[in-house]
Amino acid sequence: MLQQTQVKIVIPYFNDFVKKIPNLKALSRSNEKKVLKLWEGLGYYNRAKNLHRSSKILIKKYKGKIPNNFEKLKELPGIGDYTANILLALIYNQPRIGLDANVKRVLFRLFNVNTWSAENLFKTKRNSDLAEALMEFGALICKPLDPKCTECKINKMCSYYKSELKIRFKKKVKIKLKSYDIFCYLKKDKKQIALTKNNNLGFLKKFNLPKIKKASKINKSWKFLCKYRNSISNKKLNISLYYKFSSKIPPKYNWYYLNKNNDFIPTFTKKIFRQVSHLY
Ligand code: SF4
């Protein structure tokens, strides 16, 4: 949950999740719909899907025990180098660290290095504590723009603190701007909208959405409703929203109520709900 998401946002989701799905076995036995519903609002829903798929593999193949081997961990859905390293450090106290942006910054500043091997630079029996401490230290003390150097307990050994020419770290995030048209079939008497999981946009694939296409010529049977912007990860989307009232919908679409729903609805789609609800 914490990947790409702030702690204060995650806490209520986490508490609710572990209350309803308290352990790995329960997770492996839950259906995906339930897991996604508990994740609803956190975004990056592939994390939830991968967690769920991994729980099934862990129960079936590893008897519910997380492997203590880097390569085996990386075979699990959604686990890359970073997550495998941090799991091995935190669970098995292996001499590894998760090199996220915070930790890289701390190490580069401290030692003025640009390649890294945990074993070479730290010898400790508390690898798990070290991995966790580096993440916290980068988030709270050695911050990107205003590191708290004067109150930092290790400033005497820090190359950055001692040097007069301070290196600045800038986040290089390429923002992609794209335009899409969204077409909503609406049922007038029931406050319903037709959604499908059958769209071919990579980043929204298999999520419940109205018809969505790259911006192009519009068929006159659709009425224009509004334009708005939506950001997803490093993409900024210019959305043009169209609608038509109809009781007939194409194959692979289903009706959903705008205001009460037990199904998982991604935040992206909920924004569409808000816009079209003005029509009722
Ligand atoms: S002295 Fe400043 S730059 Fe160096 S580790 Fe501490 S907070 Fe980071």
PDB file of C-alpha atoms and ligand atoms in Angstrom:
ATOM      1  CA  MET A   1       0.000   0.000   0.000  1.00  0.00           C
ATOM      2  CA  LEU A   2       2.834   2.369   0.780  1.00  0.00           C
ATOM      3  CA  GLN A   3       4.401   2.251  -2.676  1.00  0.00           C
ATOM      4  CA  GLN A   4       3.708   5.655  -4.274  1.00  0.00           C
ATOM      5  CA  THR A   5       1.295   6.574  -1.455  1.00  0.00           C
ATOM      6  CA  GLN A   6       1.733   8.592   1.741  1.00  0.00           C
ATOM      7  CA  VAL A   7       1.581   6.962   5.183  1.00  0.00           C
ATOM      8  CA  LYS A   8      -1.238   9.185   6.468  1.00  0.00           C
ATOM      9  CA  ILE A   9      -3.431   8.215   3.501  1.00  0.00           C
ATOM     10  CA  VAL A  10      -2.647   4.518   3.896  1.00  0.00           C
ATOM     11  CA  ILE A  11      -3.336   4.116   7.653  1.00  0.00           C
ATOM     12  CA  PRO A  12      -7.165   3.893   7.577  1.00  0.00           C
ATOM     13  CA  TYR A  13      -7.066   1.639   4.494  1.00  0.00           C
ATOM     14  CA  PHE A  14      -4.516  -0.645   6.143  1.00  0.00           C
ATOM     15  CA  ASN A  15      -6.494  -0.907   9.393  1.00  0.00           C
ATOM     16  CA  ASP A  16      -9.686  -1.721   7.540  1.00  0.00           C
ATOM     17  CA  PHE A  17      -7.905  -4.219   5.273  1.00  0.00           C
ATOM     18  CA  VAL A  18      -6.321  -6.241   8.110  1.00  0.00           C
ATOM     19  CA  LYS A  19      -9.576  -6.179  10.056  1.00  0.00           C
ATOM     20  CA  LYS A  20     -11.426  -7.785   7.153  1.00  0.00           C
ATOM     21  CA  ILE A  21      -8.541  -9.895   5.786  1.00  0.00           C
ATOM     22  CA  PRO A  22      -6.337 -10.608   8.819  1.00  0.00           C
ATOM     23  CA  ASN A  23      -3.714 -12.985   7.391  1.00  0.00           C
ATOM     24  CA  LEU A  24      -2.153 -14.524   4.298  1.00  0.00           C
ATOM     25  CA  LYS A  25      -4.455 -17.530   4.262  1.00  0.00           C
ATOM     26  CA  ALA A  26      -7.545 -15.321   4.437  1.00  0.00           C
ATOM     27  CA  LEU A  27      -6.142 -13.177   1.612  1.00  0.00           C
ATOM     28  CA  SER A  28      -5.523 -16.204  -0.598  1.00  0.00           C
ATOM     29  CA  ARG A  29      -9.126 -17.327  -0.015  1.00  0.00           C
ATOM     30  CA  SER A  30     -10.695 -13.910  -0.686  1.00  0.00           C
ATOM     31  CA  ASN A  31     -11.996 -13.087  -4.112  1.00  0.00           C
ATOM     32  CA  GLU A  32     -10.368 -10.329  -6.156  1.00  0.00           C
ATOM     33  CA  LYS A  33     -13.508  -8.214  -6.030  1.00  0.00           C
ATOM     34  CA  LYS A  34     -13.339  -8.013  -2.234  1.00  0.00           C
ATOM     35  CA  VAL A  35      -9.620  -7.135  -2.260  1.00  0.00           C
ATOM     36  CA  LEU A  36     -10.146  -4.388  -4.858  1.00  0.00           C
ATOM     37  CA  LYS A  37     -13.118  -3.003  -2.937  1.00  0.00           C
ATOM     38  CA  LEU A  38     -10.911  -2.609   0.166  1.00  0.00           C
ATOM     39  CA  TRP A  39      -8.269  -0.922  -2.004  1.00  0.00           C
ATOM     40  CA  GLU A  40     -10.791   1.426  -3.622  1.00  0.00           C
ATOM     41  CA  GLY A  41      -9.484   5.013  -3.470  1.00  0.00           C
ATOM     42  CA  LEU A  42      -5.784   4.117  -3.048  1.00  0.00           C
ATOM     43  CA  GLY A  43      -5.114   3.939  -6.793  1.00  0.00           C
ATOM     44  CA  TYR A  44      -2.444   1.799  -8.540  1.00  0.00           C
ATOM     45  CA  TYR A  45      -4.819  -1.163  -8.388  1.00  0.00           C
ATOM     46  CA  ASN A  46      -2.353  -3.589  -9.911  1.00  0.00           C
ATOM     47  CA  ARG A  47      -0.654  -3.591  -6.498  1.00  0.00           C
ATOM     48  CA  ALA A  48      -3.796  -5.095  -4.967  1.00  0.00           C
ATOM     49  CA  LYS A  49      -4.154  -7.628  -7.766  1.00  0.00           C
ATOM     50  CA  ASN A  50      -0.508  -8.676  -7.476  1.00  0.00           C
ATOM     51  CA  LEU A  51      -0.695  -8.940  -3.687  1.00  0.00           C
ATOM     52  CA  HIS A  52      -3.723 -11.185  -4.025  1.00  0.00           C
ATOM     53  CA  ARG A  53      -2.109 -13.352  -6.707  1.00  0.00           C
ATOM     54  CA  SER A  54       1.101 -13.613  -4.648  1.00  0.00           C
ATOM     55  CA  SER A  55      -0.827 -14.739  -1.555  1.00  0.00           C
ATOM     56  CA  LYS A  56      -2.259 -17.680  -3.516  1.00  0.00           C
ATOM     57  CA  ILE A  57       1.214 -18.702  -4.750  1.00  0.00           C
ATOM     58  CA  LEU A  58       2.718 -18.344  -1.261  1.00  0.00           C
ATOM     59  CA  ILE A  59       0.078 -20.592   0.274  1.00  0.00           C
ATOM     60  CA  LYS A  60       0.153 -23.168  -2.506  1.00  0.00           C
ATOM     61  CA  LYS A  61       3.847 -23.345  -3.334  1.00  0.00           C
ATOM     62  CA  TYR A  62       5.574 -22.200  -0.120  1.00  0.00           C
ATOM     63  CA  LYS A  63       3.097 -23.332   2.569  1.00  0.00           C
ATOM     64  CA  GLY A  64       2.448 -19.726   3.564  1.00  0.00           C
ATOM     65  CA  LYS A  65       6.106 -18.839   4.195  1.00  0.00           C
ATOM     66  CA  ILE A  66       7.773 -15.974   2.356  1.00  0.00           C
ATOM     67  CA  PRO A  67      10.869 -17.350   0.538  1.00  0.00           C
ATOM     68  CA  ASN A  68      14.252 -16.167   1.831  1.00  0.00           C
ATOM     69  CA  ASN A  69      15.722 -16.207  -1.661  1.00  0.00           C
ATOM     70  CA  PHE A  70      16.014 -13.172  -3.950  1.00  0.00           C
ATOM     71  CA  GLU A  71      15.279 -14.995  -7.217  1.00  0.00           C
ATOM     72  CA  LYS A  72      12.298 -16.882  -5.826  1.00  0.00           C
ATOM     73  CA  LEU A  73      10.831 -13.672  -4.418  1.00  0.00           C
ATOM     74  CA  LYS A  74      11.165 -11.978  -7.799  1.00  0.00           C
ATOM     75  CA  GLU A  75       9.055 -14.697  -9.389  1.00  0.00           C
ATOM     76  CA  LEU A  76       6.052 -13.458  -7.375  1.00  0.00           C
ATOM     77  CA  PRO A  77       3.720 -11.029  -9.184  1.00  0.00           C
ATOM     78  CA  GLY A  78       4.621  -7.376  -8.604  1.00  0.00           C
ATOM     79  CA  ILE A  79       7.934  -8.056  -6.825  1.00  0.00           C
ATOM     80  CA  GLY A  80      10.964  -6.410  -8.397  1.00  0.00           C
ATOM     81  CA  ASP A  81      14.524  -5.813  -7.149  1.00  0.00           C
ATOM     82  CA  TYR A  82      13.515  -3.120  -4.675  1.00  0.00           C
ATOM     83  CA  THR A  83      10.733  -5.079  -2.958  1.00  0.00           C
ATOM     84  CA  ALA A  84      12.742  -8.325  -2.926  1.00  0.00           C
ATOM     85  CA  ASN A  85      15.689  -6.554  -1.266  1.00  0.00           C
ATOM     86  CA  ILE A  86      13.608  -4.802   1.345  1.00  0.00           C
ATOM     87  CA  LEU A  87      11.648  -7.978   2.205  1.00  0.00           C
ATOM     88  CA  LEU A  88      14.848  -9.959   2.701  1.00  0.00           C
ATOM     89  CA  ALA A  89      16.332  -7.225   4.888  1.00  0.00           C
ATOM     90  CA  LEU A  90      13.211  -6.715   7.008  1.00  0.00           C
ATOM     91  CA  ILE A  91      12.102 -10.339   7.379  1.00  0.00           C
ATOM     92  CA  TYR A  92      15.378 -12.268   7.276  1.00  0.00           C
ATOM     93  CA  ASN A  93      17.849  -9.626   8.419  1.00  0.00           C
ATOM     94  CA  GLN A  94      19.911 -10.120   5.252  1.00  0.00           C
ATOM     95  CA  PRO A  95      22.497  -7.397   4.471  1.00  0.00           C
ATOM     96  CA  ARG A  96      20.371  -5.667   1.839  1.00  0.00           C
ATOM     97  CA  ILE A  97      18.740  -2.296   1.482  1.00  0.00           C
ATOM     98  CA  GLY A  98      15.883  -1.098  -0.702  1.00  0.00           C
ATOM     99  CA  LEU A  99      17.302   1.575  -2.966  1.00  0.00           C
ATOM    100  CA  ASP A 100      14.366   3.936  -3.337  1.00  0.00           C
ATOM    101  CA  ALA A 101      14.762   7.647  -4.092  1.00  0.00           C
ATOM    102  CA  ASN A 102      15.026   8.542  -0.372  1.00  0.00           C
ATOM    103  CA  VAL A 103      17.702   5.985   0.411  1.00  0.00           C
ATOM    104  CA  LYS A 104      19.746   6.760  -2.725  1.00  0.00           C
ATOM    105  CA  ARG A 105      19.794  10.434  -1.815  1.00  0.00           C
ATOM    106  CA  VAL A 106      20.987   9.732   1.734  1.00  0.00           C
ATOM    107  CA  LEU A 107      23.815   7.473   0.551  1.00  0.00           C
ATOM    108  CA  PHE A 108      24.936   9.758  -2.249  1.00  0.00           C
ATOM    109  CA  ARG A 109      25.081  12.701   0.127  1.00  0.00           C
ATOM    110  CA  LEU A 110      26.771  10.835   2.949  1.00  0.00           C
ATOM    111  CA  PHE A 111      29.491   9.103   0.995  1.00  0.00           C
ATOM    112  CA  ASN A 112      29.583  11.020  -2.230  1.00  0.00           C
ATOM    113  CA  VAL A 113      29.252   7.766  -4.166  1.00  0.00           C
ATOM    114  CA  ASN A 114      27.169   6.814  -7.139  1.00  0.00           C
ATOM    115  CA  THR A 115      27.306   3.031  -6.990  1.00  0.00           C
ATOM    116  CA  TRP A 116      26.288   1.098  -3.969  1.00  0.00           C
ATOM    117  CA  SER A 117      26.790  -2.191  -2.192  1.00  0.00           C
ATOM    118  CA  ALA A 118      25.376  -2.474   1.327  1.00  0.00           C
ATOM    119  CA  GLU A 119      27.879  -5.129   2.368  1.00  0.00           C
ATOM    120  CA  ASN A 120      30.836  -2.895   1.517  1.00  0.00           C
ATOM    121  CA  LEU A 121      29.730   0.169   3.386  1.00  0.00           C
ATOM    122  CA  PHE A 122      27.956  -1.091   6.489  1.00  0.00           C
ATOM    123  CA  LYS A 123      28.894  -4.015   8.660  1.00  0.00           C
ATOM    124  CA  THR A 124      26.124  -4.667  11.130  1.00  0.00           C
ATOM    125  CA  LYS A 125      24.121  -7.502  12.615  1.00  0.00           C
ATOM    126  CA  ARG A 126      21.022  -5.281  12.514  1.00  0.00           C
ATOM    127  CA  ASN A 127      20.437  -5.241   8.748  1.00  0.00           C
ATOM    128  CA  SER A 128      16.681  -5.083   9.167  1.00  0.00           C
ATOM    129  CA  ASP A 129      16.890  -2.004  11.409  1.00  0.00           C
ATOM    130  CA  LEU A 130      19.413  -0.407   9.048  1.00  0.00           C
ATOM    131  CA  ALA A 131      17.182  -0.837   5.995  1.00  0.00           C
ATOM    132  CA  GLU A 132      14.208   0.651   7.830  1.00  0.00           C
ATOM    133  CA  ALA A 133      16.242   3.452   9.438  1.00  0.00           C
ATOM    134  CA  LEU A 134      17.632   4.591   6.065  1.00  0.00           C
ATOM    135  CA  MET A 135      14.111   4.942   4.646  1.00  0.00           C
ATOM    136  CA  GLU A 136      12.887   6.909   7.667  1.00  0.00           C
ATOM    137  CA  PHE A 137      16.032   9.037   7.774  1.00  0.00           C
ATOM    138  CA  GLY A 138      15.615  10.001   4.105  1.00  0.00           C
ATOM    139  CA  ALA A 139      11.943  10.853   4.602  1.00  0.00           C
ATOM    140  CA  LEU A 140      12.273  12.819   7.864  1.00  0.00           C
ATOM    141  CA  ILE A 141      15.816  14.245   8.170  1.00  0.00           C
ATOM    142  CA  CYS A 142      17.800  14.055   4.933  1.00  0.00           C
ATOM    143  CA  LYS A 143      14.900  15.443   2.908  1.00  0.00           C
ATOM    144  CA  PRO A 144      15.158  16.267  -0.811  1.00  0.00           C
ATOM    145  CA  LEU A 145      15.143  20.070  -0.727  1.00  0.00           C
ATOM    146  CA  ASP A 146      15.801  21.069   2.869  1.00  0.00           C
ATOM    147  CA  PRO A 147      17.857  18.434   4.699  1.00  0.00           C
ATOM    148  CA  LYS A 148      18.008  19.133   8.446  1.00  0.00           C
ATOM    149  CA  CYS A 149      21.799  19.106   8.465  1.00  0.00           C
ATOM    150  CA  THR A 150      22.400  21.147  11.620  1.00  0.00           C
ATOM    151  CA  GLU A 151      20.364  18.770  13.786  1.00  0.00           C
ATOM    152  CA  CYS A 152      21.531  15.628  11.932  1.00  0.00           C
ATOM    153  CA  LYS A 153      23.388  13.227  14.272  1.00  0.00           C
ATOM    154  CA  ILE A 154      25.789  12.083  11.570  1.00  0.00           C
ATOM    155  CA  ASN A 155      26.662  15.426   9.981  1.00  0.00           C
ATOM    156  CA  LYS A 156      30.316  15.108  10.971  1.00  0.00           C
ATOM    157  CA  MET A 157      30.748  12.142   8.634  1.00  0.00           C
ATOM    158  CA  CYS A 158      28.684  13.587   5.780  1.00  0.00           C
ATOM    159  CA  SER A 159      30.397  14.657   2.521  1.00  0.00           C
ATOM    160  CA  TYR A 160      27.443  16.814   1.538  1.00  0.00           C
ATOM    161  CA  TYR A 161      27.457  18.709   4.840  1.00  0.00           C
ATOM    162  CA  LYS A 162      31.206  19.296   4.702  1.00  0.00           C
ATOM    163  CA  SER A 163      31.364  20.378   1.055  1.00  0.00           C
ATOM    164  CA  GLU A 164      30.842  23.976   0.035  1.00  0.00           C
ATOM    165  CA  LEU A 165      29.387  23.149  -3.347  1.00  0.00           C
ATOM    166  CA  LYS A 166      26.193  21.306  -2.524  1.00  0.00           C
ATOM    167  CA  ILE A 167      24.752  18.947  -5.112  1.00  0.00           C
ATOM    168  CA  ARG A 168      21.046  19.430  -5.733  1.00  0.00           C
ATOM    169  CA  PHE A 169      18.779  16.521  -6.539  1.00  0.00           C
ATOM    170  CA  LYS A 170      15.908  17.134  -8.837  1.00  0.00           C
ATOM    171  CA  LYS A 171      13.147  14.710  -9.483  1.00  0.00           C
ATOM    172  CA  LYS A 172      13.057  14.039 -13.181  1.00  0.00           C
ATOM    173  CA  VAL A 173       9.511  13.008 -13.927  1.00  0.00           C
ATOM    174  CA  LYS A 174       8.437  13.211 -17.525  1.00  0.00           C
ATOM    175  CA  ILE A 175       4.808  14.261 -17.617  1.00  0.00           C
ATOM    176  CA  LYS A 176       2.864  12.865 -20.555  1.00  0.00           C
ATOM    177  CA  LEU A 177      -0.111  14.899 -21.681  1.00  0.00           C
ATOM    178  CA  LYS A 178      -2.791  12.974 -23.574  1.00  0.00           C
ATOM    179  CA  SER A 179      -6.347  13.658 -24.721  1.00  0.00           C
ATOM    180  CA  TYR A 180      -9.191  11.161 -24.458  1.00  0.00           C
ATOM    181  CA  ASP A 181     -12.910  11.110 -25.219  1.00  0.00           C
ATOM    182  CA  ILE A 182     -15.182   9.249 -22.811  1.00  0.00           C
ATOM    183  CA  PHE A 183     -18.682   8.165 -23.866  1.00  0.00           C
ATOM    184  CA  CYS A 184     -21.265   7.369 -21.189  1.00  0.00           C
ATOM    185  CA  TYR A 185     -24.440   5.376 -21.775  1.00  0.00           C
ATOM    186  CA  LEU A 186     -26.887   6.523 -19.090  1.00  0.00           C
ATOM    187  CA  LYS A 187     -30.213   5.033 -18.001  1.00  0.00           C
ATOM    188  CA  LYS A 188     -32.540   7.904 -17.248  1.00  0.00           C
ATOM    189  CA  ASP A 189     -35.016   6.423 -14.781  1.00  0.00           C
ATOM    190  CA  LYS A 190     -32.527   4.489 -12.625  1.00  0.00           C
ATOM    191  CA  LYS A 191     -29.468   6.746 -12.286  1.00  0.00           C
ATOM    192  CA  GLN A 192     -27.308   4.116 -13.907  1.00  0.00           C
ATOM    193  CA  ILE A 193     -24.241   4.180 -16.150  1.00  0.00           C
ATOM    194  CA  ALA A 194     -22.928   1.431 -18.414  1.00  0.00           C
ATOM    195  CA  LEU A 195     -19.360   0.263 -17.750  1.00  0.00           C
ATOM    196  CA  THR A 196     -17.127  -2.290 -19.395  1.00  0.00           C
ATOM    197  CA  LYS A 197     -13.819  -3.959 -18.604  1.00  0.00           C
ATOM    198  CA  ASN A 198     -13.268  -4.421 -22.295  1.00  0.00           C
ATOM    199  CA  ASN A 199     -11.168  -1.370 -23.159  1.00  0.00           C
ATOM    200  CA  ASN A 200      -7.670  -1.511 -24.586  1.00  0.00           C
ATOM    201  CA  LEU A 201      -5.949   1.380 -22.832  1.00  0.00           C
ATOM    202  CA  GLY A 202      -2.868  -0.189 -21.222  1.00  0.00           C
ATOM    203  CA  PHE A 203      -2.866   1.796 -17.977  1.00  0.00           C
ATOM    204  CA  LEU A 204      -6.607   1.292 -17.372  1.00  0.00           C
ATOM    205  CA  LYS A 205      -6.902  -2.168 -18.830  1.00  0.00           C
ATOM    206  CA  LYS A 206      -9.555  -4.399 -17.266  1.00  0.00           C
ATOM    207  CA  PHE A 207     -10.975  -1.677 -15.007  1.00  0.00           C
ATOM    208  CA  ASN A 208     -14.623  -0.789 -15.030  1.00  0.00           C
ATOM    209  CA  LEU A 209     -15.002   2.205 -17.332  1.00  0.00           C
ATOM    210  CA  PRO A 210     -17.371   3.760 -19.842  1.00  0.00           C
ATOM    211  CA  LYS A 211     -16.252   3.671 -23.459  1.00  0.00           C
ATOM    212  CA  ILE A 212     -12.930   5.539 -23.737  1.00  0.00           C
ATOM    213  CA  LYS A 213     -10.892   6.405 -26.839  1.00  0.00           C
ATOM    214  CA  LYS A 214      -8.072   8.668 -27.882  1.00  0.00           C
ATOM    215  CA  ALA A 215      -9.554  12.035 -28.876  1.00  0.00           C
ATOM    216  CA  SER A 216     -10.866  12.046 -32.449  1.00  0.00           C
ATOM    217  CA  LYS A 217     -13.983  12.958 -34.455  1.00  0.00           C
ATOM    218  CA  ILE A 218     -17.231  12.640 -32.508  1.00  0.00           C
ATOM    219  CA  ASN A 219     -20.386  10.969 -33.774  1.00  0.00           C
ATOM    220  CA  LYS A 220     -23.309  13.437 -33.525  1.00  0.00           C
ATOM    221  CA  SER A 221     -25.462  11.073 -31.488  1.00  0.00           C
ATOM    222  CA  TRP A 222     -23.273  11.861 -28.431  1.00  0.00           C
ATOM    223  CA  LYS A 223     -23.898  15.044 -26.434  1.00  0.00           C
ATOM    224  CA  PHE A 224     -20.985  16.957 -25.003  1.00  0.00           C
ATOM    225  CA  LEU A 225     -21.040  17.298 -21.193  1.00  0.00           C
ATOM    226  CA  CYS A 226     -17.717  18.820 -20.057  1.00  0.00           C
ATOM    227  CA  LYS A 227     -13.950  18.831 -20.171  1.00  0.00           C
ATOM    228  CA  TYR A 228     -11.682  18.164 -17.194  1.00  0.00           C
ATOM    229  CA  ARG A 229      -8.192  17.012 -16.293  1.00  0.00           C
ATOM    230  CA  ASN A 230      -7.266  13.804 -14.538  1.00  0.00           C
ATOM    231  CA  SER A 231      -3.758  12.764 -13.462  1.00  0.00           C
ATOM    232  CA  ILE A 232      -2.729   9.146 -13.248  1.00  0.00           C
ATOM    233  CA  SER A 233       0.846   8.463 -12.199  1.00  0.00           C
ATOM    234  CA  ASN A 234       3.012  10.480 -14.633  1.00  0.00           C
ATOM    235  CA  LYS A 235       0.190  11.015 -17.117  1.00  0.00           C
ATOM    236  CA  LYS A 236      -1.986  14.079 -17.370  1.00  0.00           C
ATOM    237  CA  LEU A 237      -5.188  13.349 -19.218  1.00  0.00           C
ATOM    238  CA  ASN A 238      -7.378  15.930 -20.915  1.00  0.00           C
ATOM    239  CA  ILE A 239     -10.806  14.341 -20.789  1.00  0.00           C
ATOM    240  CA  SER A 240     -13.795  15.307 -22.934  1.00  0.00           C
ATOM    241  CA  LEU A 241     -16.942  13.722 -21.576  1.00  0.00           C
ATOM    242  CA  TYR A 242     -19.934  12.805 -23.791  1.00  0.00           C
ATOM    243  CA  TYR A 243     -23.201  11.072 -22.940  1.00  0.00           C
ATOM    244  CA  LYS A 244     -26.431   9.695 -24.311  1.00  0.00           C
ATOM    245  CA  PHE A 245     -29.527   8.387 -22.546  1.00  0.00           C
ATOM    246  CA  SER A 246     -30.251   4.890 -23.719  1.00  0.00           C
ATOM    247  CA  SER A 247     -31.637   1.649 -22.393  1.00  0.00           C
ATOM    248  CA  LYS A 248     -29.666  -0.401 -24.910  1.00  0.00           C
ATOM    249  CA  ILE A 249     -25.943  -1.008 -24.415  1.00  0.00           C
ATOM    250  CA  PRO A 250     -23.321  -2.822 -26.480  1.00  0.00           C
ATOM    251  CA  PRO A 251     -22.213  -6.361 -25.561  1.00  0.00           C
ATOM    252  CA  LYS A 252     -19.746  -6.645 -22.645  1.00  0.00           C
ATOM    253  CA  TYR A 253     -21.232  -3.594 -20.888  1.00  0.00           C
ATOM    254  CA  ASN A 254     -23.142  -3.745 -17.595  1.00  0.00           C
ATOM    255  CA  TRP A 255     -25.269  -1.231 -15.738  1.00  0.00           C
ATOM    256  CA  TYR A 256     -23.988   0.268 -12.465  1.00  0.00           C
ATOM    257  CA  TYR A 257     -25.746   2.616 -10.054  1.00  0.00           C
ATOM    258  CA  LEU A 258     -24.115   6.014  -9.690  1.00  0.00           C
ATOM    259  CA  ASN A 259     -24.612   6.322  -5.956  1.00  0.00           C
ATOM    260  CA  LYS A 260     -24.626   2.838  -4.423  1.00  0.00           C
ATOM    261  CA  ASN A 261     -22.218   0.165  -5.441  1.00  0.00           C
ATOM    262  CA  ASN A 262     -20.841  -2.997  -3.926  1.00  0.00           C
ATOM    263  CA  ASP A 263     -18.508  -3.489  -6.842  1.00  0.00           C
ATOM    264  CA  PHE A 264     -15.032  -2.051  -7.006  1.00  0.00           C
ATOM    265  CA  ILE A 265     -15.063   1.253  -8.894  1.00  0.00           C
ATOM    266  CA  PRO A 266     -11.679   2.909  -9.577  1.00  0.00           C
ATOM    267  CA  THR A 267     -11.238   6.566  -8.598  1.00  0.00           C
ATOM    268  CA  PHE A 268     -10.880   7.480 -12.273  1.00  0.00           C
ATOM    269  CA  THR A 269     -14.405   6.143 -12.934  1.00  0.00           C
ATOM    270  CA  LYS A 270     -15.837   7.721  -9.770  1.00  0.00           C
ATOM    271  CA  LYS A 271     -14.847  11.136 -11.157  1.00  0.00           C
ATOM    272  CA  ILE A 272     -16.939  10.351 -14.228  1.00  0.00           C
ATOM    273  CA  PHE A 273     -19.828   9.381 -11.939  1.00  0.00           C
ATOM    274  CA  ARG A 274     -19.630  12.789 -10.260  1.00  0.00           C
ATOM    275  CA  GLN A 275     -19.738  14.623 -13.586  1.00  0.00           C
ATOM    276  CA  VAL A 276     -22.703  12.725 -15.047  1.00  0.00           C
ATOM    277  CA  SER A 277     -24.684  12.823 -11.791  1.00  0.00           C
ATOM    278  CA  HIS A 278     -25.378  16.525 -12.583  1.00  0.00           C
ATOM    279  CA  LEU A 279     -27.570  15.314 -15.435  1.00  0.00           C
ATOM    280  CA  TYR A 280     -30.133  13.743 -13.078  1.00  0.00           C
TER     281      TYR A 280
HETATM  282  S1  SF4 B   1      24.180  16.130   7.268  1.00  0.00           S
HETATM  283 FE1  SF4 B   1      22.495  16.742   6.009  1.00  0.00          FE
HETATM  284  S2  SF4 B   1      22.930  15.853   3.999  1.00  0.00           S
HETATM  285 FE2  SF4 B   1      24.249  14.843   5.486  1.00  0.00          FE
HETATM  286  S3  SF4 B   1      23.133  13.026   6.067  1.00  0.00           S
HETATM  287 FE3  SF4 B   1      22.654  14.603   7.564  1.00  0.00          FE
HETATM  288  S4  SF4 B   1      20.771  15.543   6.780  1.00  0.00           S
HETATM  289 FE4  SF4 B   1      21.680  14.381   5.088  1.00  0.00          FE
END
